[in-house]
CSV table of C-alpha atoms in Angstrom, one decimal:
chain,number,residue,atom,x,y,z
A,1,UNK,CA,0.8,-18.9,39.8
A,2,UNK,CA,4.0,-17.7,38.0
A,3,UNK,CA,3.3,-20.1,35.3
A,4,UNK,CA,0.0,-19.0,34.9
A,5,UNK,CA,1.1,-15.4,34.1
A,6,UNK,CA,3.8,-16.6,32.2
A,7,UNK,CA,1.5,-18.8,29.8
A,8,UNK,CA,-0.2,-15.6,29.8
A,9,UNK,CA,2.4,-13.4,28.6
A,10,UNK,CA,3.6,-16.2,26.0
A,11,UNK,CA,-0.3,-16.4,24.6
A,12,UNK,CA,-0.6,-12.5,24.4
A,13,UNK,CA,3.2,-12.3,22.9
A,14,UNK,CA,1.9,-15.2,20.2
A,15,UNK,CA,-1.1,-12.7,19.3
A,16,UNK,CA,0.9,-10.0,18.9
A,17,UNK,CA,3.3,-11.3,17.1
A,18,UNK,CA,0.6,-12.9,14.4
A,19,UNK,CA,-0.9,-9.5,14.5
A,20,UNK,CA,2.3,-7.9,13.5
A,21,UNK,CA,2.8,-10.4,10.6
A,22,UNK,CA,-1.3,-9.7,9.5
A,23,UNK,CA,-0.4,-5.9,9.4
A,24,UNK,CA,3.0,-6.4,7.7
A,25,UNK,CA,1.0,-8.4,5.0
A,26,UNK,CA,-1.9,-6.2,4.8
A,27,UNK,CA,0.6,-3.1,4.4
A,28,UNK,CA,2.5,-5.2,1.2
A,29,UNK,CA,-1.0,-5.7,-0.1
A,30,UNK,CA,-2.1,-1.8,0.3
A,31,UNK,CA,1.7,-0.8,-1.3
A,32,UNK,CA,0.9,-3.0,-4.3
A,33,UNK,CA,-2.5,-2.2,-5.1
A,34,UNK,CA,-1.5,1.8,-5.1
A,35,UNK,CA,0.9,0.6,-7.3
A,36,UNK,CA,-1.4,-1.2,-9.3
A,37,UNK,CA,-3.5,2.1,-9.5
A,38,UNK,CA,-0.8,4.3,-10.7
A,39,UNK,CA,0.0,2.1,-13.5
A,40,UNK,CA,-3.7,1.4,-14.7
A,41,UNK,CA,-4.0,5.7,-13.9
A,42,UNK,CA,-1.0,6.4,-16.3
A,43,UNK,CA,-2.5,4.0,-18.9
A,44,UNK,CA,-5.6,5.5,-19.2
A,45,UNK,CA,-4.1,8.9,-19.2
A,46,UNK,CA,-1.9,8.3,-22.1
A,47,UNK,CA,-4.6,6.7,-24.3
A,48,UNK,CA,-6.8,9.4,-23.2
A,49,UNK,CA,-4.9,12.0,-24.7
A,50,UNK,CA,-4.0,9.7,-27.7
A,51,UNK,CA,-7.9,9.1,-28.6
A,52,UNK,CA,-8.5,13.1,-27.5
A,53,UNK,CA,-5.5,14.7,-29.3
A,54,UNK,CA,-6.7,16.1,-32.8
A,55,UNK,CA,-10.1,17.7,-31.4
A,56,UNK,CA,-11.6,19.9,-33.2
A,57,UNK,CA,-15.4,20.5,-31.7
A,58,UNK,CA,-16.9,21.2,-28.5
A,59,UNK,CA,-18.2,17.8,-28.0
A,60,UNK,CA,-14.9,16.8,-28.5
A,61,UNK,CA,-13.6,18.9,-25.9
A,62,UNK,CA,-16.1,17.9,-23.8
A,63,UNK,CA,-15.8,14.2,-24.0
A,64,UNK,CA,-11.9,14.9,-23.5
A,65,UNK,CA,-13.1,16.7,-20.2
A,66,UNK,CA,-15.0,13.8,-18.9
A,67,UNK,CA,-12.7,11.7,-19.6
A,68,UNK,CA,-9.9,13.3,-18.0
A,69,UNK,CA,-12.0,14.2,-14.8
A,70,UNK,CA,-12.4,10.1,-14.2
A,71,UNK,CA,-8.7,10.0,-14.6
A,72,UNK,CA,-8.8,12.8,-12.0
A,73,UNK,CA,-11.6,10.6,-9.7
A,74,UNK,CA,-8.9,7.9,-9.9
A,75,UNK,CA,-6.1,10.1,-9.3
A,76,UNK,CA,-7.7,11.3,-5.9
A,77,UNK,CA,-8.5,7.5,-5.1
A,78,UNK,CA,-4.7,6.7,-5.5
A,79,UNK,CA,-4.2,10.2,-3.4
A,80,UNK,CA,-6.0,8.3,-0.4
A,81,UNK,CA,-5.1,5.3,-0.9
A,82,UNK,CA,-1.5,6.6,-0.2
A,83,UNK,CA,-2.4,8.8,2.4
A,84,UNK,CA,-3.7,5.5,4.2
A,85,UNK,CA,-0.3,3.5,3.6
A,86,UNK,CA,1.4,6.8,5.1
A,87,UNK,CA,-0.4,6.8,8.1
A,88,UNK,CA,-0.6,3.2,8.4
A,89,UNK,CA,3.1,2.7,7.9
A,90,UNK,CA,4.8,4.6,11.4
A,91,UNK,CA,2.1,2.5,13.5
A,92,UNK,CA,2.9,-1.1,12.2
A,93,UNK,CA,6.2,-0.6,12.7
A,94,UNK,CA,6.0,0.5,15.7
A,95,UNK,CA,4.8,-2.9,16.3
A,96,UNK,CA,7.0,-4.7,14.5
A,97,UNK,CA,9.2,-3.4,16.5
A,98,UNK,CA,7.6,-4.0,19.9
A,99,UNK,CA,6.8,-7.4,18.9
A,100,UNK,CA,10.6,-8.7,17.5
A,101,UNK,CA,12.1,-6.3,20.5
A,102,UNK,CA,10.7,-8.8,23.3
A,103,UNK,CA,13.1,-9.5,25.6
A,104,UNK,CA,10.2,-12.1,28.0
A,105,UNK,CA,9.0,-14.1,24.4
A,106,UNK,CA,11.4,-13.0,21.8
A,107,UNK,CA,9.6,-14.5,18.4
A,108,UNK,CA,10.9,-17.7,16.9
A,109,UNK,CA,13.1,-17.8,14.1
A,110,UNK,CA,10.8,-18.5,11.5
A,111,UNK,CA,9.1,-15.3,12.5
A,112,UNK,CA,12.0,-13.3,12.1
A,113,UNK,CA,12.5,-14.8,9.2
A,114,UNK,CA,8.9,-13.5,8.2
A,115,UNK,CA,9.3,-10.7,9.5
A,116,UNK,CA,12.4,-9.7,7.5
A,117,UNK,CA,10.6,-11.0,4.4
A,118,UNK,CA,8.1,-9.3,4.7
A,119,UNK,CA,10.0,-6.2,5.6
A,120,UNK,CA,12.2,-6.6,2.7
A,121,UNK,CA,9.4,-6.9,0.6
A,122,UNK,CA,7.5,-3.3,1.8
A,123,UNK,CA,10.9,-1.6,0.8
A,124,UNK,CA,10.7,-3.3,-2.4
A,125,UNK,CA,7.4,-2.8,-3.4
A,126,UNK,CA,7.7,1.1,-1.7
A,127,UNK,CA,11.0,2.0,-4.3
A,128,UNK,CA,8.8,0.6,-7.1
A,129,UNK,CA,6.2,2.8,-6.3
A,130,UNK,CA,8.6,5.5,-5.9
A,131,UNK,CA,9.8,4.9,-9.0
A,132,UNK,CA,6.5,4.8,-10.6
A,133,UNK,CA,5.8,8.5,-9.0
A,134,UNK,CA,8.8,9.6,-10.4
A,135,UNK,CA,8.2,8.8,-13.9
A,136,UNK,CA,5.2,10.9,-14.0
Protein backbone atom coordinates (compact mmCIF):
# COMPACT_ATOMS: atom_id res chain seq x y z
CA UNK A 1 0.00 0.00 0.00
CA UNK A 2 2.93 2.33 0.93
CA UNK A 3 4.31 1.80 -2.47
CA UNK A 4 1.19 2.61 -4.01
CA UNK A 5 1.12 6.07 -2.50
CA UNK A 6 4.58 6.47 -2.88
CA UNK A 7 4.38 5.83 -6.83
CA UNK A 8 1.78 8.22 -6.40
CA UNK A 9 3.66 10.98 -4.92
CA UNK A 10 6.61 10.28 -7.37
CA UNK A 11 3.97 10.55 -10.54
CA UNK A 12 2.34 13.77 -9.11
CA UNK A 13 6.01 15.20 -8.10
CA UNK A 14 7.13 14.21 -12.07
CA UNK A 15 3.94 16.44 -13.23
CA UNK A 16 4.75 19.11 -11.22
CA UNK A 17 8.02 19.30 -11.94
CA UNK A 18 7.39 19.24 -15.97
CA UNK A 19 4.79 21.86 -15.14
CA UNK A 20 7.32 24.00 -13.50
CA UNK A 21 9.72 23.68 -16.49
CA UNK A 22 6.44 24.41 -19.12
CA UNK A 23 5.86 27.73 -17.07
CA UNK A 24 9.54 28.66 -16.74
CA UNK A 25 9.63 28.30 -20.67
CA UNK A 26 6.45 29.92 -21.29
CA UNK A 27 7.61 32.93 -18.94
CA UNK A 28 11.17 33.28 -21.22
CA UNK A 29 8.94 33.22 -24.19
CA UNK A 30 6.44 36.03 -22.79
CA UNK A 31 9.85 38.16 -21.45
CA UNK A 32 11.13 37.99 -25.08
CA UNK A 33 8.30 38.68 -27.06
CA UNK A 34 7.66 42.13 -24.79
CA UNK A 35 10.91 42.65 -25.65
CA UNK A 36 10.49 42.07 -29.15
CA UNK A 37 7.53 44.67 -28.90
CA UNK A 38 9.45 47.40 -27.48
CA UNK A 39 12.02 47.22 -30.01
CA UNK A 40 9.58 47.00 -33.15
CA UNK A 41 7.47 50.01 -30.78
CA UNK A 42 10.62 52.24 -30.71
CA UNK A 43 11.33 51.61 -34.44
CA UNK A 44 8.25 52.68 -35.58
CA UNK A 45 8.19 55.68 -33.35
CA UNK A 46 11.41 57.00 -34.58
CA UNK A 47 10.55 56.70 -38.23
CA UNK A 48 7.31 57.99 -37.42
CA UNK A 49 8.48 61.19 -36.35
CA UNK A 50 11.30 61.13 -39.07
CA UNK A 51 8.53 60.71 -42.05
CA UNK A 52 6.09 63.36 -39.85
CA UNK A 53 8.74 66.00 -38.87
CA UNK A 54 8.61 68.95 -41.40
CA UNK A 55 4.56 69.10 -41.48
CA UNK A 56 3.21 71.80 -42.60
CA UNK A 57 -0.82 71.05 -43.21
CA UNK A 58 -3.56 69.62 -41.41
CA UNK A 59 -3.62 66.50 -43.26
CA UNK A 60 -0.27 66.28 -42.27
CA UNK A 61 -0.95 66.63 -38.83
CA UNK A 62 -3.51 64.39 -39.07
CA UNK A 63 -1.77 61.50 -40.68
CA UNK A 64 1.07 62.19 -37.95
CA UNK A 65 -1.89 61.69 -35.30
CA UNK A 66 -2.93 58.34 -36.68
CA UNK A 67 0.03 57.25 -36.87
CA UNK A 68 1.16 57.98 -33.54
CA UNK A 69 -2.10 56.69 -31.94
CA UNK A 70 -1.20 52.96 -33.50
CA UNK A 71 2.11 53.46 -31.90
CA UNK A 72 0.05 54.25 -28.85
CA UNK A 73 -2.39 50.88 -29.55
CA UNK A 74 0.96 49.04 -29.55
CA UNK A 75 2.29 50.80 -26.60
CA UNK A 76 -0.80 49.76 -24.44
CA UNK A 77 -0.40 46.11 -25.97
CA UNK A 78 3.27 46.03 -24.58
CA UNK A 79 1.54 47.75 -21.28
CA UNK A 80 -0.36 44.34 -20.90
CA UNK A 81 1.62 42.17 -22.10
CA UNK A 82 3.97 43.23 -19.16
CA UNK A 83 1.38 43.50 -16.73
CA UNK A 84 0.86 39.66 -17.55
CA UNK A 85 4.71 38.75 -17.08
CA UNK A 86 4.34 40.75 -13.65
CA UNK A 87 1.58 38.85 -12.41
CA UNK A 88 2.66 35.69 -13.93
CA UNK A 89 6.16 35.97 -12.54
CA UNK A 90 5.54 35.68 -8.21
CA UNK A 91 3.22 32.52 -9.06
CA UNK A 92 5.75 30.41 -11.21
CA UNK A 93 8.22 30.88 -8.83
CA UNK A 94 6.44 30.00 -6.36
CA UNK A 95 6.47 26.82 -8.00
CA UNK A 96 9.66 26.53 -8.91
CA UNK A 97 10.30 26.66 -5.72
CA UNK A 98 7.84 24.13 -4.38
CA UNK A 99 8.88 21.81 -7.00
CA UNK A 100 13.06 21.94 -6.55
CA UNK A 101 12.29 22.36 -2.61
CA UNK A 102 10.91 18.56 -2.34
CA UNK A 103 12.41 16.93 0.27
CA UNK A 104 9.94 13.17 -0.62
CA UNK A 105 11.03 13.48 -4.76
CA UNK A 106 13.64 16.05 -4.94
CA UNK A 107 14.03 16.58 -9.03
CA UNK A 108 16.85 14.96 -10.85
CA UNK A 109 19.85 16.66 -11.78
CA UNK A 110 19.18 17.36 -15.21
CA UNK A 111 16.13 19.25 -13.89
CA UNK A 112 18.04 21.39 -11.76
CA UNK A 113 20.11 21.86 -14.27
CA UNK A 114 16.98 23.09 -16.41
CA UNK A 115 15.76 24.71 -14.01
CA UNK A 116 18.81 26.98 -13.44
CA UNK A 117 18.98 27.53 -17.12
CA UNK A 118 16.11 28.49 -17.44
CA UNK A 119 16.23 30.73 -14.49
CA UNK A 120 19.28 32.23 -15.62
CA UNK A 121 17.87 32.86 -18.81
CA UNK A 122 14.52 34.94 -17.33
CA UNK A 123 17.06 37.21 -15.50
CA UNK A 124 18.81 37.61 -18.65
CA UNK A 125 16.19 38.30 -20.85
CA UNK A 126 14.34 40.57 -17.82
CA UNK A 127 17.84 43.08 -17.59
CA UNK A 128 17.55 43.34 -21.33
CA UNK A 129 14.18 44.38 -21.19
CA UNK A 130 15.10 46.62 -18.48
CA UNK A 131 17.55 48.02 -20.32
CA UNK A 132 15.32 48.49 -23.26
CA UNK A 133 12.84 50.53 -20.85
CA UNK A 134 15.43 52.59 -19.85
CA UNK A 135 16.64 53.82 -23.02
CA UNK A 136 13.35 55.30 -23.76
Amino acid sequence: MASNRAKKLLRKSTVLQAGMLEELQGLVKSIERAETLLAELKQDTEEMNARHQHRRTTREDIAYLEELLKCAKKKLAWEKQMEGVAKRTPEVLATVSTAMNDTVNPPLPKTRVAVLDLLQTVQSAMARLDAAKSAD
